[in-house]
Structures are given as C-alpha cells and as structure tokens.
Tab-separated table of C-alpha atoms and ligand atoms in Angstrom:
chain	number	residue	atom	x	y	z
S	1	UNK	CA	0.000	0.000	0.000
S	2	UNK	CA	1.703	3.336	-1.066
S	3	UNK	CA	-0.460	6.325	0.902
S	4	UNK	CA	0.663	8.956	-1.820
S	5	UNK	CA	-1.360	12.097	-1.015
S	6	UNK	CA	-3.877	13.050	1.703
S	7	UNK	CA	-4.726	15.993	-0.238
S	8	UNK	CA	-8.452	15.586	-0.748
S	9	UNK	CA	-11.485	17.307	-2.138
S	10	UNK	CA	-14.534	15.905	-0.427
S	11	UNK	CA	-15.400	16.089	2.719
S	12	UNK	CA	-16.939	12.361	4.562
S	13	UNK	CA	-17.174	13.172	8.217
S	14	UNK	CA	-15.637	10.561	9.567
S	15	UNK	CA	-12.145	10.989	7.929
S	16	UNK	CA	-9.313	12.522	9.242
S	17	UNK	CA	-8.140	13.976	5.779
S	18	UNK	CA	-11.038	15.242	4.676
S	19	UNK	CA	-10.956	18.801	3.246
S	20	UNK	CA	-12.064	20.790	5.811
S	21	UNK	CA	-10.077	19.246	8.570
S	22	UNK	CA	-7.304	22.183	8.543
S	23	UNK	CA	-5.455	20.605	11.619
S	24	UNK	CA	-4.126	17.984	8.812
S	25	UNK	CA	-0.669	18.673	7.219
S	26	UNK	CA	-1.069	17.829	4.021
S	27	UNK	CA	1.523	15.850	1.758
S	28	UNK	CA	1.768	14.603	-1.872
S	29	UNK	CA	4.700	12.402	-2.409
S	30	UNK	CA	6.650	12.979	-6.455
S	31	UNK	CA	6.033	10.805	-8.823
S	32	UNK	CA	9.666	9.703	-8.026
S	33	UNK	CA	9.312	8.850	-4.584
S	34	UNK	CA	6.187	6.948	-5.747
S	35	UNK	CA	8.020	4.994	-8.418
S	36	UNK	CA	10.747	4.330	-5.488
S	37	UNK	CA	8.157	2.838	-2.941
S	38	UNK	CA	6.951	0.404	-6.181
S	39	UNK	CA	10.665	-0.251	-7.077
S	40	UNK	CA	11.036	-1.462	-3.346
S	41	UNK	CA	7.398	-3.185	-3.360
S	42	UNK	CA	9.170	-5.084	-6.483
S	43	UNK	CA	12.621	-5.656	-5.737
S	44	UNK	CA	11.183	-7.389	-2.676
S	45	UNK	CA	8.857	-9.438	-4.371
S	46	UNK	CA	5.569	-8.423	-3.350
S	47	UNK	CA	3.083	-9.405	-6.370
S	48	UNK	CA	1.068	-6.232	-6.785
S	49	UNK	CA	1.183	-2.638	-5.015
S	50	UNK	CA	-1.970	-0.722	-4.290
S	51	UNK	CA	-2.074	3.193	-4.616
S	52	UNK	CA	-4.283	4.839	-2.803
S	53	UNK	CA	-4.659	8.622	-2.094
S	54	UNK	CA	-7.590	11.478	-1.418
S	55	UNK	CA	-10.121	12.042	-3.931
S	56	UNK	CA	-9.070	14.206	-6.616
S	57	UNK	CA	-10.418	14.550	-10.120
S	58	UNK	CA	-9.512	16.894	-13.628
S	59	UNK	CA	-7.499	16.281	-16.313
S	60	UNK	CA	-3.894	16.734	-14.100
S	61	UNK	CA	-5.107	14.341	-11.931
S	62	UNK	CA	-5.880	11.743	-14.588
S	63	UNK	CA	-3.108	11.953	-16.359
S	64	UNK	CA	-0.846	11.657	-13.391
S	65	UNK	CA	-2.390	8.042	-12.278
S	66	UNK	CA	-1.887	6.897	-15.683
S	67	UNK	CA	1.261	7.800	-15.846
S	68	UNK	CA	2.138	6.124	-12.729
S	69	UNK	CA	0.603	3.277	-13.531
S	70	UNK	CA	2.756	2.655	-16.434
S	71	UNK	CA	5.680	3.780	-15.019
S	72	UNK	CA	4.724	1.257	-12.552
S	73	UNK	CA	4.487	-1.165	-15.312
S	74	UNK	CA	7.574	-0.083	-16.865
S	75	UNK	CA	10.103	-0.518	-14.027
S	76	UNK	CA	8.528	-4.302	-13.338
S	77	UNK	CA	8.783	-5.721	-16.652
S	78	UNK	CA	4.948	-6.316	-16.460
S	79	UNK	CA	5.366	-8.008	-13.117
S	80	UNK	CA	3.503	-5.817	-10.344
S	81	UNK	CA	0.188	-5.927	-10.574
S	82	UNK	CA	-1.991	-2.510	-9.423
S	83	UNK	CA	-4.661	-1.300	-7.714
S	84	UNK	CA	-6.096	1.489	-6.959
S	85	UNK	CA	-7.823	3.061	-4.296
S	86	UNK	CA	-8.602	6.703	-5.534
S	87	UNK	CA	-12.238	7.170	-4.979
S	88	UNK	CA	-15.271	8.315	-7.659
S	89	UNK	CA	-14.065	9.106	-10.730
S	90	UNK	CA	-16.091	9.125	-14.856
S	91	UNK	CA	-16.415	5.578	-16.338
S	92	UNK	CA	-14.167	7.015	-19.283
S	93	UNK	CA	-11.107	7.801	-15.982
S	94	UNK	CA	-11.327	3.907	-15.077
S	95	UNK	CA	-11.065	3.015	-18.621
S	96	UNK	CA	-8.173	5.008	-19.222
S	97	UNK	CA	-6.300	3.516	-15.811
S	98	UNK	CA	-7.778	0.142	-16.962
S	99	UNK	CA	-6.016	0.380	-19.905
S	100	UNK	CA	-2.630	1.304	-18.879
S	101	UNK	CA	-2.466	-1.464	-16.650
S	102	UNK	CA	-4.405	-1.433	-12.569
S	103	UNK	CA	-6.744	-4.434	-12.807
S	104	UNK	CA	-7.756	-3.733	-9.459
S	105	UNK	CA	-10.037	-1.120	-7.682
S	106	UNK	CA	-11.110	-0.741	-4.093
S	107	UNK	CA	-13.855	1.617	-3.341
S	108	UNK	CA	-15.897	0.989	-0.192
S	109	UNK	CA	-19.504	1.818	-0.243
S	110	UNK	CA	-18.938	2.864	2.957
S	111	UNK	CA	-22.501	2.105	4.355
S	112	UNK	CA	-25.213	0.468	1.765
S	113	UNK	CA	-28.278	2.425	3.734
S	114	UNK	CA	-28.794	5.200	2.279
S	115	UNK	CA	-29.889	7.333	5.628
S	116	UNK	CA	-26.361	6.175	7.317
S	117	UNK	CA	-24.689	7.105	4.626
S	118	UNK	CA	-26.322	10.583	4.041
S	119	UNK	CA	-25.751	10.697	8.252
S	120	UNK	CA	-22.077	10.148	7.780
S	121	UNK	CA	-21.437	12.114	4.860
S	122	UNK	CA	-22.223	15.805	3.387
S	123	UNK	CA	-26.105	16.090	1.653
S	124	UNK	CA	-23.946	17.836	-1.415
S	125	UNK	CA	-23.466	16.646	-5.419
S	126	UNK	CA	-19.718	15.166	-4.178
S	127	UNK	CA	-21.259	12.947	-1.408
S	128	UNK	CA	-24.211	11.961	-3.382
S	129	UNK	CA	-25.026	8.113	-2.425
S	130	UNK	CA	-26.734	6.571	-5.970
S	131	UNK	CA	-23.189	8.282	-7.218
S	132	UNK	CA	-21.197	5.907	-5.275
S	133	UNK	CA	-23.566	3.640	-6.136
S	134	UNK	CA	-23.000	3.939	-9.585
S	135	UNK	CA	-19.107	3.795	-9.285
S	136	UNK	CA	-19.445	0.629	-8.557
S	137	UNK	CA	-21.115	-0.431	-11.599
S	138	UNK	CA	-19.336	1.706	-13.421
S	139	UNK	CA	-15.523	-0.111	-12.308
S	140	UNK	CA	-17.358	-4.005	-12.856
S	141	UNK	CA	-18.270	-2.375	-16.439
S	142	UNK	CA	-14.392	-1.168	-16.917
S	143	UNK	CA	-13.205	-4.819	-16.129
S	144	UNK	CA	-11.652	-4.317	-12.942
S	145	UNK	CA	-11.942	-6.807	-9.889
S	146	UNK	CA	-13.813	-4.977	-7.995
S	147	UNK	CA	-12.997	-4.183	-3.874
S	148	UNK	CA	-15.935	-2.572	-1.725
S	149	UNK	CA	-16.252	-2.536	2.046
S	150	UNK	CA	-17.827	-0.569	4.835
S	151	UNK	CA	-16.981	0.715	8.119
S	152	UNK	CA	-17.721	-1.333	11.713
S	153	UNK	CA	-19.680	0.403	14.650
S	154	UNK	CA	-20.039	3.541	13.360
S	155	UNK	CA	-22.766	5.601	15.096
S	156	UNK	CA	-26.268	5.022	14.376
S	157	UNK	CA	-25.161	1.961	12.927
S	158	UNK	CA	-27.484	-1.104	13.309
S	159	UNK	CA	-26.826	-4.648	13.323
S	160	UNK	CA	-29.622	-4.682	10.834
S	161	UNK	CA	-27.581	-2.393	8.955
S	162	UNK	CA	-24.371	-4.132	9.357
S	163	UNK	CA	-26.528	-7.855	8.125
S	164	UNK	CA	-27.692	-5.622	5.076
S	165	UNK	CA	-24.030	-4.377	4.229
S	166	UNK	CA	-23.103	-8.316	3.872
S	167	UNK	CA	-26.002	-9.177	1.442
S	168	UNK	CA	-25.338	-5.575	-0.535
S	169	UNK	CA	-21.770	-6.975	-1.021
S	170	UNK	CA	-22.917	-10.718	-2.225
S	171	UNK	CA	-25.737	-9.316	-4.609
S	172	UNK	CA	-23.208	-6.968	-6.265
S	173	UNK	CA	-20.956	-9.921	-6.630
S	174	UNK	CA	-18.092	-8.258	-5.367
S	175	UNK	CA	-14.236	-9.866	-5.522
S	176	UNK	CA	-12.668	-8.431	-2.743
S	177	UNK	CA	-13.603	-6.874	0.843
S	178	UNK	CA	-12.056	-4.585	2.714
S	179	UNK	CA	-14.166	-3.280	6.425
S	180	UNK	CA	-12.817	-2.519	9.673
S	181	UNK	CA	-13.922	-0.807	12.656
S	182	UNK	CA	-14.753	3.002	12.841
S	183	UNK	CA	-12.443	4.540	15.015
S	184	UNK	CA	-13.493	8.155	15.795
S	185	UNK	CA	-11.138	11.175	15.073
S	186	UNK	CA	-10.920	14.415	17.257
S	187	UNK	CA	-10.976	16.572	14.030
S	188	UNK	CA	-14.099	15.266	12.427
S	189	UNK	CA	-18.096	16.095	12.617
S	190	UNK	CA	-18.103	12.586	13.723
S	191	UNK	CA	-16.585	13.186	17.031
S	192	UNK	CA	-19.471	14.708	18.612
S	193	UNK	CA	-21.112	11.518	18.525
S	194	UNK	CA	-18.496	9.590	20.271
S	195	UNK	CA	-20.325	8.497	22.919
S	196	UNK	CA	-23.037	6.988	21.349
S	197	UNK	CA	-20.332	3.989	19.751
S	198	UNK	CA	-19.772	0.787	21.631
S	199	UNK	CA	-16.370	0.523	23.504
S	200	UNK	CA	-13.649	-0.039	21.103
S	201	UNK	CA	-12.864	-3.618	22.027
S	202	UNK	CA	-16.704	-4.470	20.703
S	203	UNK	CA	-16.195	-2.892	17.374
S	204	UNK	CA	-12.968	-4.588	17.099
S	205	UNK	CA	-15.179	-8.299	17.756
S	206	UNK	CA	-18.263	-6.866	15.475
S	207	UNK	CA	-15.443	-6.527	12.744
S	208	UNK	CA	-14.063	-10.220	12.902
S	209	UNK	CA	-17.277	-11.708	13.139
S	210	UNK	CA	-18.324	-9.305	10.156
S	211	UNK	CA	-15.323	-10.544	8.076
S	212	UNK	CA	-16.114	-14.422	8.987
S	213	UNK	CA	-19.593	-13.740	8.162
S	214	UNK	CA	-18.394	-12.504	4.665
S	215	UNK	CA	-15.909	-15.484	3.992
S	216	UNK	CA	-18.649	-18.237	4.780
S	217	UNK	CA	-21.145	-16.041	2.706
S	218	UNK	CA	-18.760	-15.953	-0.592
S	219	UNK	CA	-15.844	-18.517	-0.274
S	220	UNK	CA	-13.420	-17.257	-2.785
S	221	UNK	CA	-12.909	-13.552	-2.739
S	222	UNK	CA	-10.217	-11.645	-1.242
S	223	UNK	CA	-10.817	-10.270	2.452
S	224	UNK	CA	-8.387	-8.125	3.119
S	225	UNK	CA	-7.497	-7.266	6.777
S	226	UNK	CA	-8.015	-3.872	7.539
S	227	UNK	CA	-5.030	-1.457	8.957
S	228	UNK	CA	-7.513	-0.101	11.593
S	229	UNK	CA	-7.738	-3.366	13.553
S	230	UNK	CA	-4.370	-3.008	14.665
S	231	UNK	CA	-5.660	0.323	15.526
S	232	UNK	CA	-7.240	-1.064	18.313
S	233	UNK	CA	-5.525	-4.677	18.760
S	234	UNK	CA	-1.751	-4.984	17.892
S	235	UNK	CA	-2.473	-8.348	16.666
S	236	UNK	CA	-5.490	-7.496	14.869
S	237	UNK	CA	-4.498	-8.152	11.360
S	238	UNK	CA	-3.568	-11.448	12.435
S	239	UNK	CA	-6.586	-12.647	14.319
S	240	UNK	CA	-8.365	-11.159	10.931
S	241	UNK	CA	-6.592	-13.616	8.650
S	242	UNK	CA	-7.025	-16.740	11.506
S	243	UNK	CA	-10.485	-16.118	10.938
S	244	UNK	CA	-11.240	-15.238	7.636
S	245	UNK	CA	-9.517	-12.513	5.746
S	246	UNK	CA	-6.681	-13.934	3.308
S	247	UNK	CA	-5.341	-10.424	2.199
S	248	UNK	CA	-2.858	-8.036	3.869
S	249	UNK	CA	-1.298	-4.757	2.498
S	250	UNK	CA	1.930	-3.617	4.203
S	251	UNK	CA	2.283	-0.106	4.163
S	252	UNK	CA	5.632	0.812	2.062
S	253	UNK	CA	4.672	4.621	1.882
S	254	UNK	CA	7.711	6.372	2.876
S	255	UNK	CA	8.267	6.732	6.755
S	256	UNK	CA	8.304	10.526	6.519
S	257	UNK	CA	5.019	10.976	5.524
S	258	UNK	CA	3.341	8.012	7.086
S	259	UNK	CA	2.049	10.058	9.896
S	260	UNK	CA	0.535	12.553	8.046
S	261	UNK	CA	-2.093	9.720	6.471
S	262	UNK	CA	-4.124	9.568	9.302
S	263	UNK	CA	-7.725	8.742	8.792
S	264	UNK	CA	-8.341	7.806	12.268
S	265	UNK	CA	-6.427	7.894	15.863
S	266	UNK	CA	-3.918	5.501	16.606
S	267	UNK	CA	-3.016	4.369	13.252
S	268	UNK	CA	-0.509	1.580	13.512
S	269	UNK	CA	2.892	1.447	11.800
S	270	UNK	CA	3.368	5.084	11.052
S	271	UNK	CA	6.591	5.868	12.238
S	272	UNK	CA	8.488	2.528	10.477
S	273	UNK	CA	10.405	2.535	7.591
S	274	UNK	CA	8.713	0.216	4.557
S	275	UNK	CA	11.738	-2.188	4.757
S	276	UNK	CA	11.225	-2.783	9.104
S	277	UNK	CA	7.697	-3.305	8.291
S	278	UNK	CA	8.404	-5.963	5.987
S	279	UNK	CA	10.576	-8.457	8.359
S	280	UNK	CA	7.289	-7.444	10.994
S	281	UNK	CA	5.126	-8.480	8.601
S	282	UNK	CA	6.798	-11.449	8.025
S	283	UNK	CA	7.096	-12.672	11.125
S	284	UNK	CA	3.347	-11.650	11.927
S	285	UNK	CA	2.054	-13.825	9.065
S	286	UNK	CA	4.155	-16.943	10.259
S	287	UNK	CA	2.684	-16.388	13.495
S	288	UNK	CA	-0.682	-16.563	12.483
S	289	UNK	CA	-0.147	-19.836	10.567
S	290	UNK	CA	-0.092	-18.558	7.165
S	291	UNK	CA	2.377	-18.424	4.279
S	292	UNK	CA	2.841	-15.093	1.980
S	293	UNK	CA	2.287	-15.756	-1.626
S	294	UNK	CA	5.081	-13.369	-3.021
S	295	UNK	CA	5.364	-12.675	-6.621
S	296	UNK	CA	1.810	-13.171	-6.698
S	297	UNK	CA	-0.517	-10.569	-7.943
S	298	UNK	CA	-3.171	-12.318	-5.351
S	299	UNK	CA	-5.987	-12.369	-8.357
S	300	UNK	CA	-9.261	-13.032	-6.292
S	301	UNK	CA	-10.233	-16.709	-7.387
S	302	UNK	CA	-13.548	-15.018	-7.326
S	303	UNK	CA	-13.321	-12.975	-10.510
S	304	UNK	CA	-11.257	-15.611	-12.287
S	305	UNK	CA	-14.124	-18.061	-11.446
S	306	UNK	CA	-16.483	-16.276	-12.628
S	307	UNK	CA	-14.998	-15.316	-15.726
S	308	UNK	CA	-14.150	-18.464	-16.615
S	309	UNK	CA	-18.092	-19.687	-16.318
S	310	UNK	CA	-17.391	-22.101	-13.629
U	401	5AD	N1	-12.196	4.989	10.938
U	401	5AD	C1	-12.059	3.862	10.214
U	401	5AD	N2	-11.918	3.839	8.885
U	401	5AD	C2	-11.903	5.017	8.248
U	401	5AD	N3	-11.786	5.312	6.938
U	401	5AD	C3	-11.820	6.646	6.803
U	401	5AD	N4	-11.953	7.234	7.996
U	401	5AD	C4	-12.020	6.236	8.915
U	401	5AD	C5	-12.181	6.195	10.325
U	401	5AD	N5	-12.307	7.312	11.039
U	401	5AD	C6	-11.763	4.298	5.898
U	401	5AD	C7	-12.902	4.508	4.897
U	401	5AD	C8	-12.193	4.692	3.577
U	401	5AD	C9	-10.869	4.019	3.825
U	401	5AD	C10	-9.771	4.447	2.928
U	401	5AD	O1	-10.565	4.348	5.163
U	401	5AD	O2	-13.725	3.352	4.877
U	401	5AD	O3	-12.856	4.136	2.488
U	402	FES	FE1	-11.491	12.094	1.342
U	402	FES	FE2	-13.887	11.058	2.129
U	402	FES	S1	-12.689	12.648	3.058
U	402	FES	S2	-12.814	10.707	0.284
C-alpha cells in the first residue's frame, strides 16, 4: 500500500483527511518517490502494489495516475500488478487507468443504507449516495476486480444495517472486501457523537465476526485485513486472517510521511520505515499460521471463477 497524497477534495465526516479538517498537514509524495516505494514493493517481491490517495479529479489528476501506472508497469517488466484506491471518478477515468495497466479497484460503499450514509457524509453533489452507487457499476463495467467494504460500529449503525451491508456486497458480486472498525477522530463532525459507539474492544469483535460472516457467505474472494484493527488490537491483522480474511497490504509509503495519512487515531505502523515493516510483517504472518504468496498478484479466485463460467 503506497499512501501517496492526503490531499483531498470531499469532505466524509468521519475521515481525518477530509478537506475541511485544517489541523491535517497535508503531503503529496513525487512521482519519483512513488516509483521508489513500487521499485522497493518489487525488488522485494511483493506481487502487486496498491495506490491509494484522497479524492481528486480533472485532467492533471488523470493523467498523473496513468502515468504512474505505467511507469509502474515499466520498471517491473509487467510483473507488479496494481490497484487502486482513488475514490469516484467518470467511467471514461477507469477506462483510461484500466487500460494502462491497474486491474484492481477498491472503493468501499462505505454504508449500503442510504440514511447512514447521508448521516455520515455531506447532503452535497460530491457525497451523493446513488453516485457511489453507480461507481461501482461503473468499475465491474471497466473490467476491474472490484474491492468494496464498509466501516464497523459507526454511530447510528445497526446490526440490521451491518446484516444488510453483507447481502449488498454478495448481490453486487463483489471480488474483494475490505471493512474494519470506525475509530473516531478528534478533528471530524463525527466526534461529537463519540459516545453513542460501543467501547472499542466491541467494534474490534463486530469486525471479525463481520469478516467471517463474509468469507462463509462468498468462499473465494479476497478479504483483506483492515489497517484499523491493529488500531485497536496490535495483533489485529492477524486474528483477521485466523479467521477469515486472506489479504494483507503492508504499508511501504515512505516513513516521513506516514504520519501525516491519518484517517483515524492511533493508526498503527506510522513511524516505520517500509523495509522494518516488511521483516514485521513477516514474522506476523508466520505467526498466524499462514504463508505469503510473493510474486503473486493475489488475483481473487472469485473474478477468475467467474470469468471463466465455472
Ligand atoms: N475509521 C475507520 N476507517 C476510516 N476510513 C476513513 N476514515 C475512517 C475512520 N475514522 C476508511 C474509509 C475509507 C478508507 C480508505 O478508510 O472506509 O474508504
Ligand atoms: Fe477524502 Fe472522504 S474525506 S474521500
């Protein structure tokens, strides 16, 4: 996972970077340093990198992702596979990325109720819900595997809710998962409700039993365990993969702007260097009786399934 800019234009209120947090010191890391962090990702022989960033759109922007994504390409003979994780963008954008090379895209729904989602986000034309909504369809139609998720305990959040997010995900036939727990942030709208969300060590349960839920309800995508369970457990990830999740994404963005990516409180890992976290990582993954695939582009068997007409 390369973090490459905070720098966002909309405005969710649960997130740390959104735009109108000004406490945030925002970052963009060059197109060099980027290149770097997937020349390490390679060299080390992780499979695929993901690059994810705030939600920016234009022309610039555009242009810039493709580029990357070649150069990407380029330096890997063809080897690293992408994804991306850059939010709402025109169906003629994720062609264009499609086509230079990510075959990936994660972009969690966030909540599929419409009211929660409306309560956790602005009522404005960047926030609107059948938008995100349409995203979604829009990526499937582009060809990419597509990645969706929500967030765990967040306030006014149902179980009803939560049992509805898992059916949203197997109707839209999704290929990978990605959902953690909420975890409040001082500089977000969000924060006023903070005491209306169960203690932390619940949400952190709610989210494991969420993700087994998910892997006994569709058998062969990729569950990826989220960063922000080690938010709250340091051996979250971990207990994540004993129980379900089969997908983790080491953070390789360089350590001096790691800090500065912070969605939520507590956000593990942020003061390591990429090539530390990779003997932790290592090490953690062992531990939890598992073996990393390297030089794998970790395809969900999912989408390869289903393409195949099986
Ligand atoms: N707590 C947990 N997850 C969060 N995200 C954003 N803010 C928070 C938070 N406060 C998640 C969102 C987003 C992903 C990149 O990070 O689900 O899609
Ligand atoms: Fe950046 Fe929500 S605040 S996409």
């Amino acid at each position: 996972m390369i973090e490459f800019s905070n720098i966002c234009s909309k405005d969710c209120y649960y997130c740390g970077i959104r735009k109108s947090n000004h406490q945030a010191k925002r970052y963009n890391l060059s197109d060099e340093e980027i290149l770097n962090a997937a020349r390490f990702a390679y060299e080390s022989n992780y499979g695929s990198v993901v690059l994810q960033g705030g939600e920016l759109s234009g022309p610039a922007f555009t242009k810039r992702i493709t580029n990357l994504v070649k150069g990407i390409k380029q330096l890997s003979g063809d080897k690293l596979g992408i994804t991306l994780s850059v939010g709402e963008q025109t169906p003629e954008v994720y062609r264009q990325w499609f086509e230079a090379g990510a075959h990936r895209y994660l972009l969690r729904i966030e909540s599929s109720d419409r009211d929660l989602y409306y309560r956790i986000h602005p009522q404005d034309d960047s926030h609107r819900f059948d938008q995100r909504l349409q995203a979604l369809y829009d990526l499937k139609e582009a060809g990419y595997q597509l990645g969706t998720g929500v967030m765990i305990g967040l306030p006014f959040q149902t179980l009803e809710h939560l049992a509805s997010d898992l059916l949203f995900m197997k109707a839209l036939d999704i290929d990978m998962c990605g959902m953690g727990p909420y975890i409040e942030h001082a500089d977000t709208p969000l924060w006023q409700y903070r005491g209306l969300l169960m203690p932390l060590e619940e949400r952190f349960n709610l989210a494991l039993k969420m993700i087994a839920v998910l892997r006994i309800m569709m058998k062969n995508i990729n569950i990826a365990s989220a960063t922000a369970l080690q938010a709250i457990d340091p051996i979250g990830r971990e207990k994540a993969l004993k129980i379900g999740a089969n997908i983790i994404m080491p953070n390789i963005t360089p350590g001096a702007y790691r800090n500065d990516y912070k969605l939520y409180e507590n956000k593990p890992c942020t003061d390591e260097e990429a090539a530390d976290c990779k003997n932790c990582l290592e090490a953690r993954i062992h531990m939890s009786g598992n073996r990393i695939g390297y030089n794998e582009w970790g395809d969900s068997i999912h989408f390869k399934e289903k393409n195949q007409g099986c």
